[in-house]
Coordinates of C-alpha atoms in Angstrom, one line a residue:
M523 CA -41.3 113.6 -92.6
D524 CA -44.0 111.6 -90.9
L525 CA -45.6 114.1 -88.5
T526 CA -47.5 111.3 -86.7
K527 CA -44.2 110.0 -85.2
P528 CA -42.7 111.3 -82.0
K529 CA -40.5 114.3 -82.6
V530 CA -36.8 114.3 -81.7
L531 CA -35.3 117.7 -80.9
V532 CA -31.5 118.0 -81.0
Y533 CA -30.4 121.1 -79.2
G534 CA -26.7 121.3 -80.1
S535 CA -23.7 122.6 -81.9
I536 CA -23.1 123.3 -85.6
N537 CA -19.5 123.7 -86.6
I538 CA -17.3 124.2 -89.7
D539 CA -14.3 122.0 -89.6
D540 CA -11.0 123.1 -91.2
F541 CA -8.6 120.2 -91.8
Y542 CA -4.9 120.8 -92.5
V543 CA -2.6 117.9 -93.2
V544 CA 0.9 118.9 -92.0
P545 CA 4.3 117.2 -91.7
H546 CA 4.1 117.6 -87.9
I547 CA 2.1 119.6 -85.4
V548 CA 3.3 123.2 -85.6
R549 CA 5.7 124.3 -82.8
S550 CA 5.7 127.6 -81.1
G551 CA 7.0 130.3 -83.4
E552 CA 7.1 128.0 -86.4
T553 CA 5.6 128.4 -89.8
I554 CA 5.0 125.3 -91.9
S555 CA 3.1 124.5 -95.1
S556 CA 0.1 122.2 -95.3
S557 CA 0.0 119.5 -98.1
S558 CA -3.8 119.3 -98.0
Y559 CA -6.7 121.4 -96.9
T560 CA -10.4 120.4 -96.6
V561 CA -13.5 122.0 -95.1
S562 CA -16.3 119.9 -93.8
A563 CA -19.5 120.3 -91.8
G564 CA -19.3 119.2 -88.2
G565 CA -20.3 119.8 -84.5
K566 CA -21.5 116.9 -82.3
G567 CA -25.1 118.3 -82.3
A568 CA -25.2 118.6 -86.1
N569 CA -23.7 115.1 -86.6
Q570 CA -26.2 113.5 -84.3
S571 CA -29.1 115.3 -86.0
V572 CA -27.9 114.0 -89.4
A573 CA -27.6 110.5 -88.0
L574 CA -31.2 110.7 -86.7
G575 CA -32.3 112.0 -90.1
R576 CA -30.6 109.4 -92.1
A577 CA -32.0 106.8 -89.7
G578 CA -35.5 108.0 -90.6
A579 CA -36.4 109.8 -87.4
N580 CA -38.7 112.9 -87.2
V581 CA -35.8 115.1 -86.2
Y582 CA -35.5 118.9 -85.6
H583 CA -32.3 120.7 -84.9
A584 CA -32.1 123.9 -82.7
G585 CA -29.0 126.0 -82.5
K586 CA -27.3 129.0 -84.0
I587 CA -25.0 129.6 -87.0
G588 CA -23.5 132.7 -88.6
K589 CA -24.1 133.6 -92.2
D590 CA -21.0 131.6 -93.1
G591 CA -22.7 128.4 -91.9
E592 CA -25.7 128.3 -94.3
W593 CA -24.2 125.6 -96.4
V594 CA -23.9 123.3 -93.3
R595 CA -27.6 123.8 -92.7
K596 CA -28.3 122.8 -96.3
I597 CA -26.4 119.5 -95.8
M598 CA -28.5 118.8 -92.7
Q599 CA -31.7 119.6 -94.5
D600 CA -30.7 117.2 -97.3
S601 CA -30.2 114.5 -94.7
G602 CA -33.8 114.8 -93.4
V603 CA -33.3 117.3 -90.6
D604 CA -35.8 120.1 -90.0
T605 CA -33.7 123.2 -89.4
S606 CA -36.5 125.7 -88.9
Y607 CA -35.3 126.2 -85.3
V608 CA -31.7 127.1 -86.4
K609 CA -31.2 130.8 -86.0
V610 CA -28.8 132.8 -88.1
S611 CA -26.7 135.5 -86.4
E612 CA -26.0 138.6 -88.4
K613 CA -22.9 139.4 -86.3
E614 CA -21.3 136.2 -84.9
A615 CA -19.5 133.6 -86.9
T616 CA -20.4 129.9 -86.9
G617 CA -18.4 127.7 -84.5
R618 CA -15.1 126.4 -86.0
A619 CA -12.6 123.7 -85.4
I620 CA -9.1 124.2 -86.9
I621 CA -7.6 120.7 -87.0
Q622 CA -3.9 119.9 -87.8
L623 CA -3.4 116.3 -88.9
S624 CA 0.2 115.2 -88.5
Q625 CA 1.7 112.9 -91.2
E626 CA 4.6 112.2 -88.8
S627 CA 2.7 111.0 -85.7
H628 CA -0.8 110.5 -87.2
D629 CA -2.2 112.4 -84.2
N630 CA -4.0 115.8 -84.3
S631 CA -4.2 119.2 -82.7
I632 CA -7.4 121.1 -82.5
V633 CA -8.2 124.8 -81.9
L634 CA -11.9 125.2 -81.2
F635 CA -13.8 128.5 -81.6
P636 CA -17.3 128.2 -80.1
G637 CA -18.7 131.1 -82.1
T638 CA -22.5 131.1 -82.3
N639 CA -22.8 127.9 -80.3
H640 CA -22.0 129.9 -77.2
T641 CA -24.7 132.5 -77.8
V642 CA -27.7 130.2 -77.3
S643 CA -30.1 131.6 -74.6
L644 CA -32.7 130.0 -72.4
E645 CA -35.3 132.5 -73.7
E646 CA -34.7 131.3 -77.3
A647 CA -34.9 127.7 -76.1
R648 CA -38.2 128.2 -74.3
H649 CA -39.8 129.3 -77.5
V650 CA -38.4 126.3 -79.4
L651 CA -39.6 123.9 -76.6
S652 CA -43.1 125.3 -76.7
H653 CA -43.5 123.2 -79.9
F654 CA -42.6 119.9 -78.2
G655 CA -44.1 118.0 -75.3
E656 CA -44.8 114.6 -73.7
G657 CA -43.8 111.7 -76.0
D658 CA -41.1 113.8 -77.7
W659 CA -37.4 113.5 -77.1
L660 CA -34.5 115.9 -76.5
V661 CA -30.9 114.9 -77.5
M662 CA -28.1 117.0 -76.1
Q663 CA -24.3 117.3 -75.9
N664 CA -22.0 119.7 -74.1
E665 CA -21.1 122.1 -76.9
I666 CA -23.6 125.0 -76.5
S667 CA -24.3 127.6 -73.9
S668 CA -27.3 127.4 -71.5
G669 CA -27.3 123.6 -71.8
G670 CA -28.3 122.8 -68.2
E671 CA -31.1 125.3 -68.2
I672 CA -32.4 124.0 -71.5
M673 CA -32.5 120.5 -70.1
R674 CA -34.5 121.6 -67.1
A675 CA -37.0 123.4 -69.3
A676 CA -37.4 120.4 -71.5
K677 CA -38.1 118.1 -68.6
E678 CA -40.8 120.5 -67.4
R679 CA -42.5 119.9 -70.7
G680 CA -42.3 116.1 -70.3
L681 CA -39.6 115.3 -72.9
T682 CA -37.6 112.1 -72.7
I683 CA -33.9 113.2 -72.4
C684 CA -30.9 111.5 -74.0
F685 CA -27.6 113.1 -72.9
N686 CA -24.2 112.6 -74.4
P687 CA -21.9 114.6 -72.0
S688 CA -19.2 115.4 -74.5
P689 CA -16.8 117.1 -74.2
F690 CA -16.6 116.2 -70.6
T691 CA -15.4 118.9 -68.1
N692 CA -15.2 119.0 -64.3
E693 CA -18.0 121.6 -64.3
L694 CA -20.4 119.5 -66.4
P695 CA -22.0 117.5 -63.5
K696 CA -22.7 120.8 -61.7
E697 CA -24.0 122.6 -64.7
Y698 CA -26.4 119.9 -66.0
P699 CA -29.2 118.4 -64.0
L700 CA -28.2 114.8 -64.6
H701 CA -31.0 113.5 -62.3
L702 CA -33.4 114.5 -65.1
V703 CA -31.7 112.4 -67.8
D704 CA -33.4 109.3 -69.0
Y705 CA -30.7 107.8 -71.2
L706 CA -27.0 108.6 -70.6
L707 CA -24.7 107.8 -73.5
I708 CA -21.0 107.9 -72.5
N709 CA -17.6 106.6 -73.4
E710 CA -15.0 105.2 -70.9
I711 CA -13.4 108.6 -70.3
E712 CA -16.7 110.2 -69.5
A713 CA -17.7 107.3 -67.3
Q714 CA -14.4 107.8 -65.4
G715 CA -15.0 111.5 -65.1
L716 CA -18.5 111.1 -63.7
Y717 CA -17.3 108.4 -61.3
S718 CA -14.5 110.7 -60.0
Y719 CA -17.0 113.5 -59.5
L720 CA -19.5 111.4 -57.6
T721 CA -17.0 109.7 -55.3
A722 CA -14.8 112.8 -54.6
P723 CA -15.2 114.5 -51.2
K724 CA -17.6 117.4 -51.6
S725 CA -14.9 119.9 -50.9
D726 CA -12.8 118.6 -53.8
T727 CA -15.3 118.5 -56.6
D728 CA -13.8 121.6 -58.2
S729 CA -10.5 119.8 -58.9
V730 CA -11.6 116.3 -59.8
S731 CA -9.2 114.2 -61.8
S732 CA -10.5 111.3 -63.9
S733 CA -10.2 107.8 -62.3
S734 CA -8.5 106.2 -65.3
H735 CA -8.2 102.9 -63.5
I736 CA -11.9 102.5 -63.1
T737 CA -13.6 100.1 -65.5
A738 CA -17.1 100.4 -66.9
S739 CA -18.4 97.7 -64.7
E740 CA -17.1 99.4 -61.6
S741 CA -18.6 102.7 -62.5
F742 CA -22.2 101.4 -63.0
P743 CA -23.1 101.0 -59.3
V744 CA -22.0 104.6 -58.5
L745 CA -23.9 106.0 -61.5
E746 CA -27.0 104.0 -60.8
K747 CA -27.1 105.1 -57.1
A748 CA -26.6 108.8 -58.0
Y749 CA -29.2 108.8 -60.8
E750 CA -31.9 106.5 -59.6
Q751 CA -34.4 107.8 -62.1
I752 CA -32.4 106.8 -65.1
S753 CA -33.8 104.3 -67.6
G754 CA -30.5 103.5 -69.3
I755 CA -26.8 103.9 -69.2
I756 CA -24.7 103.0 -72.3
I757 CA -20.9 103.0 -72.0
T758 CA -19.1 102.6 -75.4
L759 CA -15.7 100.9 -75.1
G760 CA -14.1 101.7 -78.5
G761 CA -12.7 98.5 -80.0
D762 CA -14.1 96.4 -77.1
G763 CA -17.7 97.2 -78.0
L764 CA -20.1 98.4 -75.3
V765 CA -21.8 97.6 -72.0
A766 CA -25.2 99.0 -71.1
R767 CA -27.7 98.7 -68.3
F768 CA -31.4 99.4 -68.6
R769 CA -34.3 99.6 -66.2
I770 CA -36.9 97.3 -67.8
N771 CA -39.7 98.1 -65.3
E772 CA -40.0 101.3 -63.4
E773 CA -40.0 99.6 -60.0
D774 CA -36.9 97.5 -60.8
V775 CA -34.0 98.0 -58.4
Q776 CA -31.6 95.9 -60.5
M777 CA -30.9 97.1 -64.0
K778 CA -30.5 94.6 -66.8
E779 CA -27.1 94.4 -68.3
F780 CA -26.3 94.0 -72.0
R781 CA -22.8 93.4 -73.5
M782 CA -22.0 93.7 -77.1
G783 CA -18.8 93.4 -79.1
I784 CA -17.9 95.6 -82.0
V785 CA -19.2 94.9 -85.5
K786 CA -16.0 94.1 -87.3
G787 CA -15.0 95.9 -90.4
H788 CA -12.4 98.1 -92.2
V789 CA -11.5 101.1 -90.1
I790 CA -10.5 104.4 -91.9
N791 CA -11.6 107.2 -89.6
T792 CA -13.3 106.9 -86.2
T793 CA -14.3 110.6 -85.9
G794 CA -18.0 110.2 -86.6
A795 CA -18.6 106.8 -84.9
G796 CA -19.9 108.1 -81.5
D797 CA -22.4 110.6 -83.0
T798 CA -23.6 108.0 -85.5
F799 CA -24.2 105.5 -82.7
A800 CA -26.1 108.1 -80.7
G801 CA -28.4 109.1 -83.5
Y802 CA -29.2 105.5 -84.7
F803 CA -29.8 104.3 -81.1
V804 CA -32.4 107.1 -80.4
A805 CA -34.0 106.7 -83.8
N806 CA -34.5 103.0 -83.2
L807 CA -36.1 103.5 -79.8
V808 CA -38.4 106.3 -81.1
R809 CA -39.4 104.1 -84.0
N810 CA -40.7 101.5 -81.6
Q811 CA -42.0 103.8 -78.9
E812 CA -45.5 103.1 -77.5
L813 CA -47.1 105.7 -75.2
N814 CA -46.8 105.0 -71.5
K815 CA -44.9 101.7 -72.1
R816 CA -41.3 100.9 -71.4
F817 CA -39.0 99.2 -73.9
S818 CA -38.6 95.5 -73.8
P819 CA -35.2 93.8 -73.5
E820 CA -35.6 92.7 -77.2
Q821 CA -36.3 96.3 -78.3
L822 CA -33.3 97.6 -76.4
R823 CA -30.9 95.0 -77.8
A824 CA -32.2 95.7 -81.3
A825 CA -31.5 99.4 -80.8
L826 CA -28.0 98.7 -79.6
E827 CA -27.3 96.4 -82.6
E828 CA -28.6 98.8 -85.2
A829 CA -26.5 101.6 -83.7
S830 CA -23.4 99.4 -83.6
H831 CA -23.8 98.4 -87.3
A832 CA -24.3 102.1 -88.2
A833 CA -21.2 103.1 -86.3
S834 CA -19.2 100.3 -88.0
L835 CA -20.2 101.6 -91.4
A836 CA -19.3 105.2 -90.4
V837 CA -15.7 104.2 -89.4
S838 CA -15.2 102.5 -92.8
R839 CA -15.6 105.9 -94.6
E840 CA -13.8 109.2 -94.7
G841 CA -15.1 112.2 -92.8
A842 CA -17.4 112.8 -89.8
M843 CA -20.8 113.9 -91.1
D844 CA -20.0 112.6 -94.5
S845 CA -19.4 109.1 -93.1
I846 CA -22.8 108.7 -91.5
P847 CA -24.7 106.0 -93.4
V848 CA -28.4 106.0 -94.5
K849 CA -30.7 103.4 -93.1
L850 CA -30.9 101.3 -96.2
D851 CA -27.1 100.6 -95.9
V852 CA -27.5 99.8 -92.2
D853 CA -30.4 97.4 -92.9
E854 CA -28.3 95.6 -95.6
A855 CA -25.3 95.3 -93.3
I856 CA -27.5 93.7 -90.6
R857 CA -29.0 91.3 -93.2
V858 CA -25.5 90.3 -94.4
K859 CA -24.3 89.6 -90.8
E860 CA -27.4 87.6 -90.0
K861 CA -26.8 85.4 -93.1
L862 CA -23.1 84.8 -92.0
D863 CA -24.2 83.9 -88.5

């Protein structure tokens, strides 16, 4: 790990995922047999840390696991992640996802147990953050406790904040200080949720429903007005690629828009695509970061392109964390595409 590079702190979840392949999603009172059972490492925070590590970033993960999660930490370490800020609970179990995969309908059903992810405290976070400062980055999701308080404490220390507000809840915009976020990385559903919250009458913000008819382009003006400090908003559109807007100069009123289609390839499993994209996007920006200078349009486009290629490779493989590619594979995929173009 190159200690001269800016540090990236991912404060996020670590899970153990239990996958059961079943004929159909189990019904109330029913007992069925599973034809296949696998256990894998997961959690959005852990996945994004691994993506950053495999992309070559100077990445540290902070969070909590139980004794049953030590093997997940080992996978993260082997991927280039510094896990010295991962605490092990003597009493609590690691967060778990129990996932049924239906052979009949090809959909899934998930029971999520937060476990140690919901025992993270601000006091613990302040100790971790004392080792980071201006020029460093914080990457967060919505799968741990004290998230909003951790974000405020990080900004007090001058960290650049990239936030992926997933899973999105009606309470999230009230719990997290989104006006402190520098880069907001969201999908269409999360964009619609934020739009609904920001446009709802103040008396109705406790019962906001997602504006599913709102497009990414329609949500941008509302998000830009609400979060005037933001440097970038990236909205991923699944099979339709992405649309992003960045503030190239601090005084710019108008943000510059980028549109990008998907990198076409064979699709096996989309589970790890979003986390792979997030990790590679941040890793590319950090790699090209210069103190007190904003990123150029060319640098931003390159970051989006690298992240898109990484996500394309991830969906062509089985698993979530297991599917995240190393940088050499991503670089080769970019070279091949450039030759074809």
